[in-house]
């Protein structure tokens, strides 16, 4: 049995899109939610407090419990204050859903330093920063003998796990988030923290602005609400997964195998250029992987 009853959960970027769905779903199932959102535009410019506040209003109107926070996850002190908001409002913290995100797509040759830095700051540094302050609190709790189950759910992307043209910054950050998930799952299990990661596909302002995707995204399977049951399960007391990356869209959830050596060749003597060339010639030129991108192609043709 998994339970979200009275679990205090932070959702970063909880004011819109997938994060908004997570916040509403978690609250509906009894979690006490900190809705964090800077409220900027998709490219990370600007801010608007009402994004987080509106979702808090919706949760309260539906009989749930939530507070807002409008700090940027890119700001180290801001990340600390997001964690502090949970402690001040609810006296504890059980889960973090690192979801905030922006896009600044460009081909490598035209990507600016700012495009790279800002996307990496929101996704990679933001995930690091909020997790870091949550983990510090959990380590201190553990040291004082308080041993409650805690969770982190990170948000990667098929673009990070399989690569995507025009997304050097985003793909690198999302691949880093998947790697960070594994490191944090290894480091934090001693404090009873489970750390997992999702790679979703859903209809949000982010995907609706992606050339070629908007028509496909209209399909029901890409409703952003379809992602939240998995995230809520991974945030619940009783979740047994740790260090895993899940693909998720519509009614489909998959578990990734991660980087895995598909085939190996070896010699029982020193490598020379000749015996090396002979050995690697036995390796396939390409290794087929199950990509989430296939799901989009399948949905487009259905
Ligand atoms: N939509 C998809 O198909 C898809 C696919 C793969 C991954 N993702 C990831 O899912 C997450 C949510 O994306 P979405 O599609 O719902 O996009 P969205 O633009 O609808 O929502 C992102 C939210 O993050 C907030 N945000 C941005 N920068 C922030 C910051 N510095 N601090 C706090 N909040 C900030 C935004 O204000 C916005 O409300 C992102 O991490 C995204 O990369 C989405």
mmCIF file with all atom_site columns, N, CA and C and ligand atoms in Angstrom, residues 12-19 36-42 44 51 71-74 98-103 122-123 155-158 170 174 199-207 217, ligand 1:
data_model
loop_
_atom_site.group_PDB
_atom_site.id
_atom_site.type_symbol
_atom_site.label_atom_id
_atom_site.label_alt_id
_atom_site.label_comp_id
_atom_site.label_asym_id
_atom_site.label_entity_id
_atom_site.label_seq_id
_atom_site.pdbx_PDB_ins_code
_atom_site.Cartn_x
_atom_site.Cartn_y
_atom_site.Cartn_z
_atom_site.occupancy
_atom_site.B_iso_or_equiv
_atom_site.pdbx_formal_charge
_atom_site.auth_seq_id
_atom_site.auth_comp_id
_atom_site.auth_asym_id
_atom_site.auth_atom_id
_atom_site.pdbx_PDB_model_num
ATOM   1   N N   . UNK A 1 12  ? 8.359  21.841 -7.791  1.00 0.00 ? 12  UNK A N   1
ATOM   2   C CA  . UNK A 1 12  ? 8.918  23.026 -8.448  1.00 0.00 ? 12  UNK A CA  1
ATOM   3   C C   . UNK A 1 12  ? 8.286  23.162 -9.834  1.00 0.00 ? 12  UNK A C   1
ATOM   4   N N   . UNK A 1 13  ? 8.089  24.406 -10.257 1.00 0.00 ? 13  UNK A N   1
ATOM   5   C CA  . UNK A 1 13  ? 7.392  24.619 -11.532 1.00 0.00 ? 13  UNK A CA  1
ATOM   6   C C   . UNK A 1 13  ? 5.971  24.092 -11.455 1.00 0.00 ? 13  UNK A C   1
ATOM   7   N N   . UNK A 1 14  ? 5.371  24.172 -10.270 1.00 0.00 ? 14  UNK A N   1
ATOM   8   C CA  . UNK A 1 14  ? 4.031  23.596 -10.045 1.00 0.00 ? 14  UNK A CA  1
ATOM   9   C C   . UNK A 1 14  ? 2.893  24.500 -10.478 1.00 0.00 ? 14  UNK A C   1
ATOM   10  N N   . UNK A 1 15  ? 3.215  25.641 -11.079 1.00 0.00 ? 15  UNK A N   1
ATOM   11  C CA  . UNK A 1 15  ? 2.160  26.598 -11.440 1.00 0.00 ? 15  UNK A CA  1
ATOM   12  C C   . UNK A 1 15  ? 1.517  26.312 -12.786 1.00 0.00 ? 15  UNK A C   1
ATOM   13  N N   . UNK A 1 16  ? 2.201  25.556 -13.631 1.00 0.00 ? 16  UNK A N   1
ATOM   14  C CA  . UNK A 1 16  ? 1.665  25.333 -14.978 1.00 0.00 ? 16  UNK A CA  1
ATOM   15  C C   . UNK A 1 16  ? 1.990  23.917 -15.461 1.00 0.00 ? 16  UNK A C   1
ATOM   16  N N   . UNK A 1 17  ? 1.393  23.549 -16.562 1.00 0.00 ? 17  UNK A N   1
ATOM   17  C CA  . UNK A 1 17  ? 1.767  22.319 -17.276 1.00 0.00 ? 17  UNK A CA  1
ATOM   18  C C   . UNK A 1 17  ? 1.719  21.070 -16.407 1.00 0.00 ? 17  UNK A C   1
ATOM   19  N N   . UNK A 1 18  ? 2.757  20.253 -16.561 1.00 0.00 ? 18  UNK A N   1
ATOM   20  C CA  . UNK A 1 18  ? 2.816  18.972 -15.858 1.00 0.00 ? 18  UNK A CA  1
ATOM   21  C C   . UNK A 1 18  ? 2.892  19.186 -14.346 1.00 0.00 ? 18  UNK A C   1
ATOM   22  N N   . UNK A 1 19  ? 3.658  20.188 -13.904 1.00 0.00 ? 19  UNK A N   1
ATOM   23  C CA  . UNK A 1 19  ? 3.842  20.458 -12.474 1.00 0.00 ? 19  UNK A CA  1
ATOM   24  C C   . UNK A 1 19  ? 2.531  20.816 -11.789 1.00 0.00 ? 19  UNK A C   1
ATOM   25  N N   . UNK A 1 36  ? 5.775  25.624 -5.927  1.00 0.00 ? 36  UNK A N   1
ATOM   26  C CA  . UNK A 1 36  ? 6.811  26.611 -6.275  1.00 0.00 ? 36  UNK A CA  1
ATOM   27  C C   . UNK A 1 36  ? 6.685  26.946 -7.755  1.00 0.00 ? 36  UNK A C   1
ATOM   28  N N   . UNK A 1 37  ? 6.713  28.225 -8.093  1.00 0.00 ? 37  UNK A N   1
ATOM   29  C CA  . UNK A 1 37  ? 6.802  28.602 -9.515  1.00 0.00 ? 37  UNK A CA  1
ATOM   30  C C   . UNK A 1 37  ? 7.231  30.056 -9.639  1.00 0.00 ? 37  UNK A C   1
ATOM   31  N N   . UNK A 1 38  ? 8.218  30.264 -10.476 1.00 0.00 ? 38  UNK A N   1
ATOM   32  C CA  . UNK A 1 38  ? 8.688  31.620 -10.767 1.00 0.00 ? 38  UNK A CA  1
ATOM   33  C C   . UNK A 1 38  ? 7.710  32.340 -11.682 1.00 0.00 ? 38  UNK A C   1
ATOM   34  N N   . UNK A 1 39  ? 7.003  31.581 -12.500 1.00 0.00 ? 39  UNK A N   1
ATOM   35  C CA  . UNK A 1 39  ? 5.972  32.160 -13.363 1.00 0.00 ? 39  UNK A CA  1
ATOM   36  C C   . UNK A 1 39  ? 6.497  32.875 -14.593 1.00 0.00 ? 39  UNK A C   1
ATOM   37  N N   . UNK A 1 40  ? 7.665  32.495 -15.071 1.00 0.00 ? 40  UNK A N   1
ATOM   38  C CA  . UNK A 1 40  ? 8.227  33.138 -16.257 1.00 0.00 ? 40  UNK A CA  1
ATOM   39  C C   . UNK A 1 40  ? 7.679  32.542 -17.544 1.00 0.00 ? 40  UNK A C   1
ATOM   40  N N   . UNK A 1 41  ? 8.191  33.029 -18.666 1.00 0.00 ? 41  UNK A N   1
ATOM   41  C CA  . UNK A 1 41  ? 7.773  32.472 -19.951 1.00 0.00 ? 41  UNK A CA  1
ATOM   42  C C   . UNK A 1 41  ? 8.608  31.229 -20.272 1.00 0.00 ? 41  UNK A C   1
ATOM   43  N N   . UNK A 1 42  ? 8.254  30.546 -21.352 1.00 0.00 ? 42  UNK A N   1
ATOM   44  C CA  . UNK A 1 42  ? 8.920  29.276 -21.675 1.00 0.00 ? 42  UNK A CA  1
ATOM   45  C C   . UNK A 1 42  ? 10.429 29.437 -21.845 1.00 0.00 ? 42  UNK A C   1
ATOM   46  N N   . UNK A 1 44  ? 12.281 31.345 -20.126 1.00 0.00 ? 44  UNK A N   1
ATOM   47  C CA  . UNK A 1 44  ? 12.886 31.687 -18.833 1.00 0.00 ? 44  UNK A CA  1
ATOM   48  C C   . UNK A 1 44  ? 12.876 33.173 -18.524 1.00 0.00 ? 44  UNK A C   1
ATOM   49  N N   . UNK A 1 51  ? 1.087  32.487 -11.020 1.00 0.00 ? 51  UNK A N   1
ATOM   50  C CA  . UNK A 1 51  ? 1.096  31.093 -11.506 1.00 0.00 ? 51  UNK A CA  1
ATOM   51  C C   . UNK A 1 51  ? 1.002  30.131 -10.320 1.00 0.00 ? 51  UNK A C   1
ATOM   52  N N   . UNK A 1 71  ? 10.169 31.573 -5.480  1.00 0.00 ? 71  UNK A N   1
ATOM   53  C CA  . UNK A 1 71  ? 11.616 31.671 -5.710  1.00 0.00 ? 71  UNK A CA  1
ATOM   54  C C   . UNK A 1 71  ? 12.005 30.938 -6.992  1.00 0.00 ? 71  UNK A C   1
ATOM   55  N N   . UNK A 1 72  ? 13.139 31.371 -7.569  1.00 0.00 ? 72  UNK A N   1
ATOM   56  C CA  . UNK A 1 72  ? 13.672 30.650 -8.723  1.00 0.00 ? 72  UNK A CA  1
ATOM   57  C C   . UNK A 1 72  ? 14.539 29.493 -8.235  1.00 0.00 ? 72  UNK A C   1
ATOM   58  N N   . UNK A 1 73  ? 14.381 28.336 -8.863  1.00 0.00 ? 73  UNK A N   1
ATOM   59  C CA  . UNK A 1 73  ? 15.212 27.185 -8.491  1.00 0.00 ? 73  UNK A CA  1
ATOM   60  C C   . UNK A 1 73  ? 16.678 27.393 -8.887  1.00 0.00 ? 73  UNK A C   1
ATOM   61  N N   . UNK A 1 74  ? 16.927 28.384 -9.744  1.00 0.00 ? 74  UNK A N   1
ATOM   62  C CA  . UNK A 1 74  ? 18.313 28.644 -10.177 1.00 0.00 ? 74  UNK A CA  1
ATOM   63  C C   . UNK A 1 74  ? 19.124 29.353 -9.106  1.00 0.00 ? 74  UNK A C   1
ATOM   64  N N   . UNK A 1 98  ? 11.213 17.665 -8.549  1.00 0.00 ? 98  UNK A N   1
ATOM   65  C CA  . UNK A 1 98  ? 11.963 18.652 -9.337  1.00 0.00 ? 98  UNK A CA  1
ATOM   66  C C   . UNK A 1 98  ? 11.419 18.635 -10.757 1.00 0.00 ? 98  UNK A C   1
ATOM   67  N N   . UNK A 1 99  ? 10.641 19.674 -11.087 1.00 0.00 ? 99  UNK A N   1
ATOM   68  C CA  . UNK A 1 99  ? 9.919  19.677 -12.369 1.00 0.00 ? 99  UNK A CA  1
ATOM   69  C C   . UNK A 1 99  ? 10.111 20.970 -13.163 1.00 0.00 ? 99  UNK A C   1
ATOM   70  N N   . UNK A 1 100 ? 10.523 22.068 -12.501 1.00 0.00 ? 100 UNK A N   1
ATOM   71  C CA  . UNK A 1 100 ? 10.612 23.369 -13.191 1.00 0.00 ? 100 UNK A CA  1
ATOM   72  C C   . UNK A 1 100 ? 11.474 23.254 -14.436 1.00 0.00 ? 100 UNK A C   1
ATOM   73  N N   . UNK A 1 101 ? 11.055 23.942 -15.493 1.00 0.00 ? 101 UNK A N   1
ATOM   74  C CA  . UNK A 1 101 ? 11.841 23.827 -16.722 1.00 0.00 ? 101 UNK A CA  1
ATOM   75  C C   . UNK A 1 101 ? 11.572 24.934 -17.714 1.00 0.00 ? 101 UNK A C   1
ATOM   76  N N   . UNK A 1 102 ? 12.536 25.176 -18.566 1.00 0.00 ? 102 UNK A N   1
ATOM   77  C CA  . UNK A 1 102 ? 12.409 26.139 -19.669 1.00 0.00 ? 102 UNK A CA  1
ATOM   78  C C   . UNK A 1 102 ? 13.041 25.529 -20.919 1.00 0.00 ? 102 UNK A C   1
ATOM   79  N N   . UNK A 1 103 ? 12.848 26.204 -22.034 1.00 0.00 ? 103 UNK A N   1
ATOM   80  C CA  . UNK A 1 103 ? 13.457 25.765 -23.302 1.00 0.00 ? 103 UNK A CA  1
ATOM   81  C C   . UNK A 1 103 ? 14.089 26.955 -24.009 1.00 0.00 ? 103 UNK A C   1
ATOM   82  N N   . UNK A 1 122 ? 18.368 26.245 -14.888 1.00 0.00 ? 122 UNK A N   1
ATOM   83  C CA  . UNK A 1 122 ? 17.025 25.892 -14.407 1.00 0.00 ? 122 UNK A CA  1
ATOM   84  C C   . UNK A 1 122 ? 16.916 24.373 -14.177 1.00 0.00 ? 122 UNK A C   1
ATOM   85  N N   . UNK A 1 123 ? 17.329 23.600 -15.179 1.00 0.00 ? 123 UNK A N   1
ATOM   86  C CA  . UNK A 1 123 ? 17.117 22.148 -15.077 1.00 0.00 ? 123 UNK A CA  1
ATOM   87  C C   . UNK A 1 123 ? 18.136 21.488 -14.147 1.00 0.00 ? 123 UNK A C   1
ATOM   88  N N   . UNK A 1 155 ? 12.903 15.202 -13.063 1.00 0.00 ? 155 UNK A N   1
ATOM   89  C CA  . UNK A 1 155 ? 12.283 15.185 -14.390 1.00 0.00 ? 155 UNK A CA  1
ATOM   90  C C   . UNK A 1 155 ? 13.349 15.276 -15.476 1.00 0.00 ? 155 UNK A C   1
ATOM   91  N N   . UNK A 1 156 ? 13.548 14.165 -16.164 1.00 0.00 ? 156 UNK A N   1
ATOM   92  C CA  . UNK A 1 156 ? 14.450 14.139 -17.313 1.00 0.00 ? 156 UNK A CA  1
ATOM   93  C C   . UNK A 1 156 ? 13.599 14.280 -18.574 1.00 0.00 ? 156 UNK A C   1
ATOM   94  N N   . UNK A 1 157 ? 14.078 13.766 -19.674 1.00 0.00 ? 157 UNK A N   1
ATOM   95  C CA  . UNK A 1 157 ? 13.346 13.876 -20.931 1.00 0.00 ? 157 UNK A CA  1
ATOM   96  C C   . UNK A 1 157 ? 13.934 12.892 -21.941 1.00 0.00 ? 157 UNK A C   1
ATOM   97  N N   . UNK A 1 158 ? 13.096 12.454 -22.864 1.00 0.00 ? 158 UNK A N   1
ATOM   98  C CA  . UNK A 1 158 ? 13.609 11.616 -23.957 1.00 0.00 ? 158 UNK A CA  1
ATOM   99  C C   . UNK A 1 158 ? 14.737 12.349 -24.680 1.00 0.00 ? 158 UNK A C   1
ATOM   100 N N   . UNK A 1 170 ? 19.393 21.678 -23.433 1.00 0.00 ? 170 UNK A N   1
ATOM   101 C CA  . UNK A 1 170 ? 18.321 20.949 -22.739 1.00 0.00 ? 170 UNK A CA  1
ATOM   102 C C   . UNK A 1 170 ? 18.678 19.465 -22.595 1.00 0.00 ? 170 UNK A C   1
ATOM   103 N N   . UNK A 1 174 ? 19.196 17.434 -19.171 1.00 0.00 ? 174 UNK A N   1
ATOM   104 C CA  . UNK A 1 174 ? 18.291 16.331 -18.831 1.00 0.00 ? 174 UNK A CA  1
ATOM   105 C C   . UNK A 1 174 ? 19.052 15.009 -18.656 1.00 0.00 ? 174 UNK A C   1
ATOM   106 N N   . UNK A 1 199 ? 10.764 10.525 -17.429 1.00 0.00 ? 199 UNK A N   1
ATOM   107 C CA  . UNK A 1 199 ? 10.919 11.160 -18.744 1.00 0.00 ? 199 UNK A CA  1
ATOM   108 C C   . UNK A 1 199 ? 9.526  11.176 -19.364 1.00 0.00 ? 199 UNK A C   1
ATOM   109 N N   . UNK A 1 200 ? 8.795  12.298 -19.186 1.00 0.00 ? 200 UNK A N   1
ATOM   110 C CA  . UNK A 1 200 ? 7.391  12.328 -19.629 1.00 0.00 ? 200 UNK A CA  1
ATOM   111 C C   . UNK A 1 200 ? 7.231  12.817 -21.072 1.00 0.00 ? 200 UNK A C   1
ATOM   112 N N   . UNK A 1 201 ? 6.063  12.588 -21.617 1.00 0.00 ? 201 UNK A N   1
ATOM   113 C CA  . UNK A 1 201 ? 5.647  13.300 -22.839 1.00 0.00 ? 201 UNK A CA  1
ATOM   114 C C   . UNK A 1 201 ? 4.216  13.767 -22.585 1.00 0.00 ? 201 UNK A C   1
ATOM   115 N N   . UNK A 1 202 ? 3.963  15.066 -22.729 1.00 0.00 ? 202 UNK A N   1
ATOM   116 C CA  . UNK A 1 202 ? 2.627  15.585 -22.455 1.00 0.00 ? 202 UNK A CA  1
ATOM   117 C C   . UNK A 1 202 ? 2.387  16.897 -23.184 1.00 0.00 ? 202 UNK A C   1
ATOM   118 N N   . UNK A 1 203 ? 1.110  17.200 -23.318 1.00 0.00 ? 203 UNK A N   1
ATOM   119 C CA  . UNK A 1 203 ? 0.703  18.447 -23.973 1.00 0.00 ? 203 UNK A CA  1
ATOM   120 C C   . UNK A 1 203 ? 0.815  19.612 -22.984 1.00 0.00 ? 203 UNK A C   1
ATOM   121 N N   . UNK A 1 204 ? 1.784  20.490 -23.174 1.00 0.00 ? 204 UNK A N   1
ATOM   122 C CA  . UNK A 1 204 ? 1.920  21.693 -22.351 1.00 0.00 ? 204 UNK A CA  1
ATOM   123 C C   . UNK A 1 204 ? 2.341  22.825 -23.285 1.00 0.00 ? 204 UNK A C   1
ATOM   124 N N   . UNK A 1 205 ? 2.486  24.019 -22.739 1.00 0.00 ? 205 UNK A N   1
ATOM   125 C CA  . UNK A 1 205 ? 2.910  25.129 -23.610 1.00 0.00 ? 205 UNK A CA  1
ATOM   126 C C   . UNK A 1 205 ? 4.288  24.827 -24.212 1.00 0.00 ? 205 UNK A C   1
ATOM   127 N N   . UNK A 1 206 ? 5.091  24.018 -23.497 1.00 0.00 ? 206 UNK A N   1
ATOM   128 C CA  . UNK A 1 206 ? 6.426  23.676 -23.971 1.00 0.00 ? 206 UNK A CA  1
ATOM   129 C C   . UNK A 1 206 ? 6.368  22.842 -25.253 1.00 0.00 ? 206 UNK A C   1
ATOM   130 N N   . UNK A 1 207 ? 5.530  21.791 -25.250 1.00 0.00 ? 207 UNK A N   1
ATOM   131 C CA  . UNK A 1 207 ? 5.470  20.925 -26.436 1.00 0.00 ? 207 UNK A CA  1
ATOM   132 C C   . UNK A 1 207 ? 4.607  21.541 -27.528 1.00 0.00 ? 207 UNK A C   1
ATOM   133 N N   . UNK A 1 217 ? 0.261  16.366 -30.152 1.00 0.00 ? 217 UNK A N   1
ATOM   134 C CA  . UNK A 1 217 ? 0.018  16.591 -28.719 1.00 0.00 ? 217 UNK A CA  1
ATOM   135 C C   . UNK A 1 217 ? -1.464 16.760 -28.385 1.00 0.00 ? 217 UNK A C   1
HETATM 136 N N1  . LIG B 2 .   ? 5.838  18.476 -21.828 1.00 0.00 ? 1   LIG B N1  1
HETATM 137 C C1  . LIG B 2 .   ? 6.599  17.448 -22.176 1.00 0.00 ? 1   LIG B C1  1
HETATM 138 O O1  . LIG B 2 .   ? 6.258  16.651 -23.079 1.00 0.00 ? 1   LIG B O1  1
HETATM 139 C C2  . LIG B 2 .   ? 7.890  17.219 -21.495 1.00 0.00 ? 1   LIG B C2  1
HETATM 140 C C3  . LIG B 2 .   ? 8.746  16.220 -21.999 1.00 0.00 ? 1   LIG B C3  1
HETATM 141 C C4  . LIG B 2 .   ? 9.915  15.942 -21.322 1.00 0.00 ? 1   LIG B C4  1
HETATM 142 C C5  . LIG B 2 .   ? 10.242 16.653 -20.187 1.00 0.00 ? 1   LIG B C5  1
HETATM 143 N N2  . LIG B 2 .   ? 9.409  17.655 -19.735 1.00 0.00 ? 1   LIG B N2  1
HETATM 144 C C6  . LIG B 2 .   ? 9.800  18.372 -18.540 1.00 0.00 ? 1   LIG B C6  1
HETATM 145 O O2  . LIG B 2 .   ? 8.693  18.482 -17.671 1.00 0.00 ? 1   LIG B O2  1
HETATM 146 C C7  . LIG B 2 .   ? 8.853  19.642 -16.861 1.00 0.00 ? 1   LIG B C7  1
HETATM 147 C C8  . LIG B 2 .   ? 7.600  20.494 -16.920 1.00 0.00 ? 1   LIG B C8  1
HETATM 148 O O3  . LIG B 2 .   ? 7.464  21.005 -18.241 1.00 0.00 ? 1   LIG B O3  1
HETATM 149 P P1  . LIG B 2 .   ? 6.075  21.460 -18.875 1.00 0.00 ? 1   LIG B P1  1
HETATM 150 O O4  . LIG B 2 .   ? 5.995  20.817 -20.206 1.00 0.00 ? 1   LIG B O4  1
HETATM 151 O O5  . LIG B 2 .   ? 4.978  21.287 -17.895 1.00 0.00 ? 1   LIG B O5  1
HETATM 152 O O6  . LIG B 2 .   ? 6.381  23.012 -19.138 1.00 0.00 ? 1   LIG B O6  1
HETATM 153 P P2  . LIG B 2 .   ? 5.637  24.347 -18.625 1.00 0.00 ? 1   LIG B P2  1
HETATM 154 O O7  . LIG B 2 .   ? 6.350  25.467 -19.283 1.00 0.00 ? 1   LIG B O7  1
HETATM 155 O O8  . LIG B 2 .   ? 4.181  24.217 -18.827 1.00 0.00 ? 1   LIG B O8  1
HETATM 156 O O9  . LIG B 2 .   ? 5.919  24.343 -17.059 1.00 0.00 ? 1   LIG B O9  1
HETATM 157 C C9  . LIG B 2 .   ? 7.166  24.616 -16.515 1.00 0.00 ? 1   LIG B C9  1
HETATM 158 C C10 . LIG B 2 .   ? 6.984  25.448 -15.263 1.00 0.00 ? 1   LIG B C10 1
HETATM 159 O O10 . LIG B 2 .   ? 8.277  25.677 -14.652 1.00 0.00 ? 1   LIG B O10 1
HETATM 160 C C11 . LIG B 2 .   ? 8.298  27.005 -14.184 1.00 0.00 ? 1   LIG B C11 1
HETATM 161 N N3  . LIG B 2 .   ? 9.677  27.489 -14.059 1.00 0.00 ? 1   LIG B N3  1
HETATM 162 C C12 . LIG B 2 .   ? 10.533 27.774 -15.064 1.00 0.00 ? 1   LIG B C12 1
HETATM 163 N N4  . LIG B 2 .   ? 11.695 28.230 -14.583 1.00 0.00 ? 1   LIG B N4  1
HETATM 164 C C13 . LIG B 2 .   ? 11.578 28.224 -13.225 1.00 0.00 ? 1   LIG B C13 1
HETATM 165 C C14 . LIG B 2 .   ? 12.459 28.570 -12.180 1.00 0.00 ? 1   LIG B C14 1
HETATM 166 N N5  . LIG B 2 .   ? 13.687 29.046 -12.430 1.00 0.00 ? 1   LIG B N5  1
HETATM 167 N N6  . LIG B 2 .   ? 12.048 28.431 -10.907 1.00 0.00 ? 1   LIG B N6  1
HETATM 168 C C15 . LIG B 2 .   ? 10.781 27.957 -10.639 1.00 0.00 ? 1   LIG B C15 1
HETATM 169 N N7  . LIG B 2 .   ? 9.899  27.643 -11.604 1.00 0.00 ? 1   LIG B N7  1
HETATM 170 C C16 . LIG B 2 .   ? 10.299 27.759 -12.886 1.00 0.00 ? 1   LIG B C16 1
HETATM 171 C C17 . LIG B 2 .   ? 7.520  27.774 -15.235 1.00 0.00 ? 1   LIG B C17 1
HETATM 172 O O11 . LIG B 2 .   ? 7.078  29.039 -14.751 1.00 0.00 ? 1   LIG B O11 1
HETATM 173 C C18 . LIG B 2 .   ? 6.383  26.822 -15.573 1.00 0.00 ? 1   LIG B C18 1
HETATM 174 O O12 . LIG B 2 .   ? 5.256  27.050 -14.764 1.00 0.00 ? 1   LIG B O12 1
HETATM 175 C C19 . LIG B 2 .   ? 10.101 20.348 -17.388 1.00 0.00 ? 1   LIG B C19 1
HETATM 176 O O13 . LIG B 2 .   ? 11.212 19.994 -16.605 1.00 0.00 ? 1   LIG B O13 1
HETATM 177 C C20 . LIG B 2 .   ? 10.240 19.794 -18.780 1.00 0.00 ? 1   LIG B C20 1
HETATM 178 O O14 . LIG B 2 .   ? 11.557 19.901 -19.270 1.00 0.00 ? 1   LIG B O14 1
HETATM 179 C C21 . LIG B 2 .   ? 8.248  17.950 -20.368 1.00 0.00 ? 1   LIG B C21 1
#
